[in-house]
Amino acid sequence: MSTALPNRTWTGPSAPERLSLLRQSQSIAIVGASDKPSRASNFVATYLLSSTTFNVYFINPVLAEKGGKILGHKVYPSLDALPIVPDIVDVFRKPEDTPGVVEEAHNIGAKIVWLQLGIWNEEAAHLAESYGMDVVMDRCVKIEHARFHGGLNLAGFNTGVISSRRQELDR
């Protein structure tokens, strides 16, 4: 796989490998989750809750302190406050914040760190790999899940597939 931008030297998992990561996972913790419907994290959370079987957890220390909810679900102040160890830690934070998120994810025993679209930090990726974690960067969990499960057309993407068969929503 070639890197998309010339200053990027790290290469992430292939499409089949990303599909495998999604298939082996049952829970996702969204770090940097927002209760604002206009935010990407809220859009992704809405999709995950309505179109997948993932157990979704929300991390936002400011909202948690206020007792806030996101899409009717409890918000936690940190990964270590979760009642479970999530399979995927989905990150909506600034790139410079991601090494700290990797540390926190490693400390609780998470196995996959997924940095959302536009988030790229090779230091964080190498740190996660040194801990034996899988890493995905600059990819959207929602888009990847929909792509692998025939749902991109529902989001307005031209998938190039013409079929009268209904796609199965299988994880």
GROMACS .gro file of N, CA, C and O in nm, residues 48-138:
model
  364
   48LEU      N    1  -2.341   0.413   1.416
   48LEU     CA    2  -2.301   0.291   1.488
   48LEU      C    3  -2.416   0.236   1.572
   48LEU      O    4  -2.437   0.115   1.578
   49LEU      N    5  -2.492   0.326   1.636
   49LEU     CA    6  -2.603   0.282   1.720
   49LEU      C    7  -2.721   0.230   1.639
   49LEU      O    8  -2.791   0.139   1.683
   50SER      N    9  -2.742   0.288   1.521
   50SER     CA   10  -2.861   0.250   1.444
   50SER      C   11  -2.836   0.143   1.338
   50SER      O   12  -2.929   0.074   1.299
   51SER      N   13  -2.713   0.128   1.294
   51SER     CA   14  -2.687   0.038   1.180
   51SER      C   15  -2.588  -0.074   1.207
   51SER      O   16  -2.550  -0.145   1.114
   52THR      N   17  -2.543  -0.087   1.331
   52THR     CA   18  -2.449  -0.195   1.364
   52THR      C   19  -2.492  -0.260   1.495
   52THR      O   20  -2.582  -0.211   1.563
   53THR      N   21  -2.423  -0.366   1.530
   53THR     CA   22  -2.449  -0.433   1.657
   53THR      C   23  -2.342  -0.401   1.762
   53THR      O   24  -2.338  -0.463   1.868
   54PHE      N   25  -2.256  -0.303   1.733
   54PHE     CA   26  -2.153  -0.264   1.829
   54PHE      C   27  -2.214  -0.206   1.955
   54PHE      O   28  -2.315  -0.134   1.950
   55ASN      N   29  -2.153  -0.236   2.069
   55ASN     CA   30  -2.183  -0.166   2.193
   55ASN      C   31  -2.098  -0.039   2.189
   55ASN      O   32  -1.976  -0.047   2.172
   56VAL      N   33  -2.162   0.077   2.200
   56VAL     CA   34  -2.093   0.204   2.182
   56VAL      C   35  -2.087   0.279   2.316
   56VAL      O   36  -2.188   0.289   2.386
   57TYR      N   37  -1.968   0.330   2.349
   57TYR     CA   38  -1.945   0.405   2.472
   57TYR      C   39  -1.888   0.541   2.435
   57TYR      O   40  -1.812   0.553   2.339
   58PHE      N   41  -1.922   0.642   2.514
   58PHE     CA   42  -1.883   0.779   2.483
   58PHE      C   43  -1.790   0.835   2.590
   58PHE      O   44  -1.820   0.825   2.709
   59ILE      N   45  -1.679   0.894   2.543
   59ILE     CA   46  -1.581   0.955   2.633
   59ILE      C   47  -1.575   1.104   2.605
   59ILE      O   48  -1.541   1.146   2.494
   60ASN      N   49  -1.610   1.184   2.707
   60ASN     CA   50  -1.600   1.330   2.699
   60ASN      C   51  -1.600   1.381   2.843
   60ASN      O   52  -1.705   1.383   2.907
   61PRO      N   53  -1.484   1.419   2.896
   61PRO     CA   54  -1.477   1.458   3.037
   61PRO      C   55  -1.565   1.577   3.074
   61PRO      O   56  -1.621   1.581   3.182
   62VAL      N   57  -1.580   1.672   2.984
   62VAL     CA   58  -1.662   1.791   3.013
   62VAL      C   59  -1.808   1.752   3.025
   62VAL      O   60  -1.877   1.790   3.121
   63LEU      N   61  -1.859   1.675   2.928
   63LEU     CA   62  -1.999   1.631   2.934
   63LEU      C   63  -2.023   1.537   3.052
   63LEU      O   64  -2.128   1.542   3.116
   64ALA      N   65  -1.927   1.449   3.081
   64ALA     CA   66  -1.943   1.353   3.191
   64ALA      C   67  -1.955   1.427   3.323
   64ALA      O   68  -2.037   1.389   3.408
   65GLU      N   69  -1.877   1.533   3.340
   65GLU     CA   70  -1.881   1.611   3.464
   65GLU      C   71  -2.018   1.674   3.485
   65GLU      O   72  -2.065   1.686   3.598
   66LYS      N   73  -2.084   1.711   3.376
   66LYS     CA   74  -2.216   1.773   3.383
   66LYS      C   75  -2.328   1.669   3.388
   66LYS      O   76  -2.445   1.705   3.393
   67GLY      N   77  -2.292   1.540   3.380
   67GLY     CA   78  -2.393   1.435   3.378
   67GLY      C   79  -2.467   1.427   3.246
   67GLY      O   80  -2.577   1.374   3.239
   68GLY      N   81  -2.404   1.479   3.142
   68GLY     CA   82  -2.466   1.482   3.010
   68GLY      C   83  -2.478   1.344   2.947
   68GLY      O   84  -2.416   1.247   2.992
   69LYS      N   85  -2.558   1.339   2.844
   69LYS     CA   86  -2.577   1.216   2.767
   69LYS      C   87  -2.554   1.246   2.620
   69LYS      O   88  -2.571   1.359   2.577
   70ILE      N   89  -2.518   1.144   2.547
   70ILE     CA   90  -2.506   1.154   2.402
   70ILE      C   91  -2.598   1.048   2.343
   70ILE      O   92  -2.584   0.929   2.374
   71LEU      N   93  -2.694   1.094   2.265
   71LEU     CA   94  -2.791   1.005   2.202
   71LEU      C   95  -2.856   0.911   2.304
   71LEU      O   96  -2.880   0.794   2.278
   72GLY      N   97  -2.880   0.965   2.424
   72GLY     CA   98  -2.945   0.890   2.530
   72GLY      C   99  -2.855   0.797   2.609
   72GLY      O  100  -2.901   0.725   2.697
   73HIS      N  101  -2.725   0.800   2.581
   73HIS     CA  102  -2.631   0.710   2.647
   73HIS      C  103  -2.541   0.788   2.743
   73HIS      O  104  -2.504   0.902   2.718
   74LYS      N  105  -2.502   0.721   2.851
   74LYS     CA  106  -2.413   0.779   2.951
   74LYS      C  107  -2.280   0.819   2.886
   74LYS      O  108  -2.230   0.752   2.797
   75VAL      N  109  -2.223   0.927   2.936
   75VAL     CA  110  -2.092   0.974   2.891
   75VAL      C  111  -1.993   0.952   3.004
   75VAL      O  112  -2.022   0.982   3.120
   76TYR      N  113  -1.877   0.898   2.970
   76TYR     CA  114  -1.773   0.868   3.069
   76TYR      C  115  -1.660   0.970   3.059
   76TYR      O  116  -1.632   1.021   2.951
   77PRO      N  117  -1.593   0.997   3.172
   77PRO     CA  118  -1.486   1.098   3.170
   77PRO      C  119  -1.355   1.049   3.107
   77PRO      O  120  -1.274   1.130   3.062
   78SER      N  121  -1.335   0.917   3.104
   78SER     CA  122  -1.209   0.863   3.052
   78SER      C  123  -1.229   0.716   3.016
   78SER      O  124  -1.328   0.654   3.055
   79LEU      N  125  -1.133   0.662   2.946
   79LEU     CA  126  -1.141   0.520   2.909
   79LEU      C  127  -1.139   0.429   3.032
   79LEU      O  128  -1.209   0.329   3.036
   80ASP      N  129  -1.060   0.467   3.133
   80ASP     CA  130  -1.053   0.379   3.250
   80ASP      C  131  -1.179   0.384   3.336
   80ASP      O  132  -1.194   0.303   3.428
   81ALA      N  133  -1.272   0.472   3.306
   81ALA     CA  134  -1.400   0.478   3.378
   81ALA      C  135  -1.506   0.387   3.315
   81ALA      O  136  -1.614   0.370   3.372
   82LEU      N  137  -1.475   0.330   3.199
   82LEU     CA  138  -1.572   0.244   3.130
   82LEU      C  139  -1.596   0.116   3.208
   82LEU      O  140  -1.505   0.065   3.274
   83PRO      N  141  -1.716   0.058   3.196
   83PRO     CA  142  -1.745  -0.067   3.264
   83PRO      C  143  -1.684  -0.189   3.194
   83PRO      O  144  -1.684  -0.299   3.250
   84ILE      N  145  -1.632  -0.171   3.074
   84ILE     CA  146  -1.570  -0.279   2.996
   84ILE      C  147  -1.442  -0.227   2.932
   84ILE      O  148  -1.417  -0.107   2.931
   85VAL      N  149  -1.365  -0.318   2.875
   85VAL     CA  150  -1.251  -0.279   2.792
   85VAL      C  151  -1.301  -0.282   2.648
   85VAL      O  152  -1.340  -0.388   2.598
   86PRO      N  153  -1.305  -0.167   2.580
   86PRO     CA  154  -1.356  -0.166   2.443
   86PRO      C  155  -1.260  -0.235   2.347
   86PRO      O  156  -1.138  -0.231   2.367
   87ASP      N  157  -1.317  -0.295   2.244
   87ASP     CA  158  -1.233  -0.357   2.141
   87ASP      C  159  -1.164  -0.250   2.057
   87ASP      O  160  -1.047  -0.263   2.023
   88ILE      N  161  -1.238  -0.145   2.023
   88ILE     CA  162  -1.185  -0.036   1.940
   88ILE      C  163  -1.196   0.094   2.018
   88ILE      O  164  -1.302   0.126   2.073
   89VAL      N  165  -1.088   0.171   2.020
   89VAL     CA  166  -1.090   0.307   2.073
   89VAL      C  167  -1.087   0.399   1.952
   89VAL      O  168  -0.986   0.408   1.883
   90ASP      N  169  -1.201   0.461   1.924
   90ASP     CA  170  -1.219   0.548   1.807
   90ASP      C  171  -1.193   0.691   1.851
   90ASP      O  172  -1.262   0.742   1.940
   91VAL      N  173  -1.094   0.757   1.789
   91VAL     CA  174  -1.045   0.884   1.840
   91VAL      C  175  -1.084   1.003   1.752
   91VAL      O  176  -1.051   1.007   1.634
   92PHE      N  177  -1.152   1.097   1.815
   92PHE     CA  178  -1.186   1.227   1.756
   92PHE      C  179  -1.117   1.335   1.838
   92PHE      O  180  -1.180   1.407   1.913
   93ARG      N  181  -0.986   1.343   1.828
   93ARG     CA  182  -0.907   1.441   1.902
   93ARG      C  183  -0.801   1.497   1.809
   93ARG      O  184  -0.773   1.441   1.703
   94LYS      N  185  -0.738   1.605   1.850
   94LYS     CA  186  -0.631   1.664   1.770
   94LYS      C  187  -0.515   1.564   1.760
   94LYS      O  188  -0.490   1.488   1.855
   95PRO      N  189  -0.446   1.564   1.647
   95PRO     CA  190  -0.334   1.469   1.629
   95PRO      C  191  -0.234   1.471   1.744
   95PRO      O  192  -0.186   1.366   1.786
   96GLU      N  193  -0.204   1.589   1.797
   96GLU     CA  194  -0.105   1.597   1.905
   96GLU      C  195  -0.154   1.534   2.036
   96GLU      O  196  -0.075   1.504   2.124
   97ASP      N  197  -0.285   1.512   2.049
   97ASP     CA  198  -0.341   1.447   2.168
   97ASP      C  199  -0.338   1.294   2.160
   97ASP      O  200  -0.361   1.226   2.260
   98THR      N  201  -0.313   1.241   2.040
   98THR     CA  202  -0.331   1.098   2.020
   98THR      C  203  -0.229   1.008   2.092
   98THR      O  204  -0.267   0.899   2.135
   99PRO      N  205  -0.102   1.048   2.111
   99PRO     CA  206  -0.014   0.960   2.189
   99PRO      C  207  -0.068   0.936   2.331
   99PRO      O  208  -0.061   0.824   2.383
  100GLY      N  209  -0.125   1.039   2.392
  100GLY     CA  210  -0.184   1.023   2.525
  100GLY      C  211  -0.303   0.929   2.524
  100GLY      O  212  -0.323   0.850   2.617
  101VAL      N  213  -0.384   0.936   2.417
  101VAL     CA  214  -0.499   0.845   2.405
  101VAL      C  215  -0.449   0.702   2.386
  101VAL      O  216  -0.506   0.608   2.443
  102VAL      N  217  -0.343   0.685   2.309
  102VAL     CA  218  -0.285   0.551   2.291
  102VAL      C  219  -0.239   0.496   2.425
  102VAL      O  220  -0.265   0.379   2.458
  103GLU      N  221  -0.172   0.578   2.504
  103GLU     CA  222  -0.126   0.536   2.638
  103GLU      C  223  -0.244   0.490   2.723
  103GLU      O  224  -0.240   0.385   2.787
  104GLU      N  225  -0.350   0.573   2.724
  104GLU     CA  226  -0.468   0.539   2.804
  104GLU      C  227  -0.534   0.411   2.754
  104GLU      O  228  -0.574   0.325   2.833
  105ALA      N  229  -0.544   0.396   2.622
  105ALA     CA  230  -0.603   0.275   2.563
  105ALA      C  231  -0.521   0.152   2.600
  105ALA      O  232  -0.576   0.047   2.637
  106HIS      N  233  -0.389   0.165   2.592
  106HIS     CA  234  -0.301   0.054   2.629
  106HIS      C  235  -0.316   0.018   2.776
  106HIS      O  236  -0.325  -0.099   2.813
  107ASN      N  237  -0.323   0.120   2.861
  107ASN     CA  238  -0.333   0.098   3.006
  107ASN      C  239  -0.458   0.022   3.047
  107ASN      O  240  -0.458  -0.048   3.147
  108ILE      N  241  -0.565   0.034   2.970
  108ILE     CA  242  -0.688  -0.039   3.004
  108ILE      C  243  -0.698  -0.173   2.931
  108ILE      O  244  -0.790  -0.250   2.956
  109GLY      N  245  -0.606  -0.198   2.837
  109GLY     CA  246  -0.604  -0.327   2.767
  109GLY      C  247  -0.674  -0.329   2.632
  109GLY      O  248  -0.699  -0.437   2.578
  110ALA      N  249  -0.705  -0.212   2.576
  110ALA     CA  250  -0.767  -0.208   2.443
  110ALA      C  251  -0.666  -0.260   2.339
  110ALA      O  252  -0.545  -0.246   2.356
  111LYS      N  253  -0.717  -0.317   2.232
  111LYS     CA  254  -0.630  -0.378   2.131
  111LYS      C  255  -0.624  -0.301   2.000
  111LYS      O  256  -0.535  -0.324   1.919
  112ILE      N  257  -0.721  -0.209   1.977
  112ILE     CA  258  -0.727  -0.137   1.849
  112ILE      C  259  -0.747   0.011   1.876
  112ILE      O  260  -0.837   0.050   1.951
  113VAL      N  261  -0.663   0.094   1.813
  113VAL     CA  262  -0.680   0.238   1.817
  113VAL      C  263  -0.711   0.282   1.675
  113VAL      O  264  -0.638   0.250   1.581
  114TRP      N  265  -0.820   0.355   1.661
  114TRP     CA  266  -0.868   0.397   1.529
  114TRP      C  267  -0.877   0.549   1.529
  114TRP      O  268  -0.961   0.606   1.598
  115LEU      N  269  -0.790   0.615   1.452
  115LEU     CA  270  -0.791   0.761   1.442
  115LEU      C  271  -0.877   0.801   1.323
  115LEU      O  272  -0.856   0.752   1.212
  116GLN      N  273  -0.972   0.888   1.347
  116GLN     CA  274  -1.071   0.925   1.246
  116GLN      C  275  -1.011   1.004   1.129
  116GLN      O  276  -0.894   1.042   1.133
  117LEU      N  277  -1.094   1.028   1.029
  117LEU     CA  278  -1.052   1.103   0.910
  117LEU      C  279  -0.982   1.232   0.949
  117LEU      O  280  -1.030   1.306   1.036
  118GLY      N  281  -0.869   1.258   0.885
  118GLY     CA  282  -0.795   1.382   0.910
  118GLY      C  283  -0.701   1.374   1.030
  118GLY      O  284  -0.627   1.469   1.055
  119ILE      N  285  -0.703   1.265   1.102
  119ILE     CA  286  -0.616   1.253   1.220
  119ILE      C  287  -0.502   1.158   1.186
  119ILE      O  288  -0.523   1.041   1.157
  120TRP      N  289  -0.381   1.213   1.192
  120TRP     CA  290  -0.261   1.138   1.155
  120TRP      C  291  -0.150   1.174   1.252
  120TRP      O  292  -0.114   1.290   1.265
  121ASN      N  293  -0.096   1.074   1.321
  121ASN     CA  294   0.016   1.096   1.410
  121ASN      C  295   0.100   0.969   1.411
  121ASN      O  296   0.063   0.870   1.474
  122GLU      N  297   0.212   0.973   1.339
  122GLU     CA  298   0.295   0.854   1.326
  122GLU      C  299   0.358   0.814   1.458
  122GLU      O  300   0.377   0.695   1.485
  123GLU      N  301   0.387   0.911   1.544
  123GLU     CA  302   0.439   0.879   1.677
  123GLU      C  303   0.337   0.792   1.754
  123GLU      O  304   0.373   0.692   1.814
  124ALA      N  305   0.211   0.831   1.748
  124ALA     CA  306   0.105   0.755   1.816
  124ALA      C  307   0.093   0.616   1.755
  124ALA      O  308   0.076   0.517   1.828
  125ALA      N  309   0.103   0.606   1.623
  125ALA     CA  310   0.092   0.477   1.556
  125ALA      C  311   0.206   0.384   1.597
  125ALA      O  312   0.183   0.267   1.631
  126HIS      N  313   0.327   0.436   1.598
  126HIS     CA  314   0.442   0.353   1.636
  126HIS      C  315   0.434   0.314   1.784
  126HIS      O  316   0.469   0.201   1.821
  127LEU      N  317   0.386   0.405   1.868
  127LEU     CA  318   0.368   0.375   2.010
  127LEU      C  319   0.267   0.261   2.027
  127LEU      O  320   0.294   0.164   2.099
  128ALA      N  321   0.154   0.271   1.959
  128ALA     CA  322   0.052   0.167   1.968
  128ALA      C  323   0.107   0.033   1.919
  128ALA      O  324   0.086  -0.071   1.983
  129GLU      N  325   0.177   0.035   1.808
  129GLU     CA  326   0.236  -0.089   1.756
  129GLU      C  327   0.338  -0.149   1.853
  129GLU      O  328   0.346  -0.270   1.867
  130SER      N  329   0.413  -0.062   1.921
  130SER     CA  330   0.511  -0.113   2.018
  130SER      C  331   0.441  -0.183   2.135
  130SER      O  332   0.501  -0.269   2.200
  131TYR      N  333   0.316  -0.149   2.159
  131TYR     CA  334   0.236  -0.215   2.263
  131TYR      C  335   0.161  -0.337   2.208
  131TYR      O  336   0.085  -0.399   2.280
  132GLY      N  337   0.179  -0.366   2.080
  132GLY     CA  338   0.110  -0.479   2.019
  132GLY      C  339  -0.033  -0.449   1.979
  132GLY      O  340  -0.112  -0.541   1.954
  133MET      N  341  -0.066  -0.322   1.969
  133MET     CA  342  -0.202  -0.282   1.931
  133MET      C  343  -0.210  -0.265   1.779
  133MET      O  344  -0.111  -0.234   1.714
  134ASP      N  345  -0.330  -0.286   1.726
  134ASP     CA  346  -0.355  -0.255   1.585
  134ASP      C  347  -0.391  -0.107   1.576
  134ASP      O  348  -0.453  -0.051   1.667
  135VAL      N  349  -0.355  -0.045   1.463
  135VAL     CA  350  -0.378   0.099   1.445
  135VAL      C  351  -0.437   0.124   1.307
  135VAL      O  352  -0.393   0.066   1.208
  136VAL      N  353  -0.536   0.211   1.304
  136VAL     CA  354  -0.591   0.263   1.179
  136VAL      C  355  -0.589   0.414   1.193
  136VAL      O  356  -0.629   0.467   1.297
  137MET      N  357  -0.540   0.484   1.090
  137MET     CA  358  -0.537   0.631   1.095
  137MET      C  359  -0.603   0.689   0.971
  137MET      O  360  -0.599   0.629   0.864
  138ASP      N  361  -0.660   0.807   0.990
  138ASP     CA  362  -0.718   0.884   0.879
  138ASP      C  363  -0.824   0.805   0.804
  138ASP      O  364  -0.835   0.812   0.683
   0.00000   0.00000   0.00000
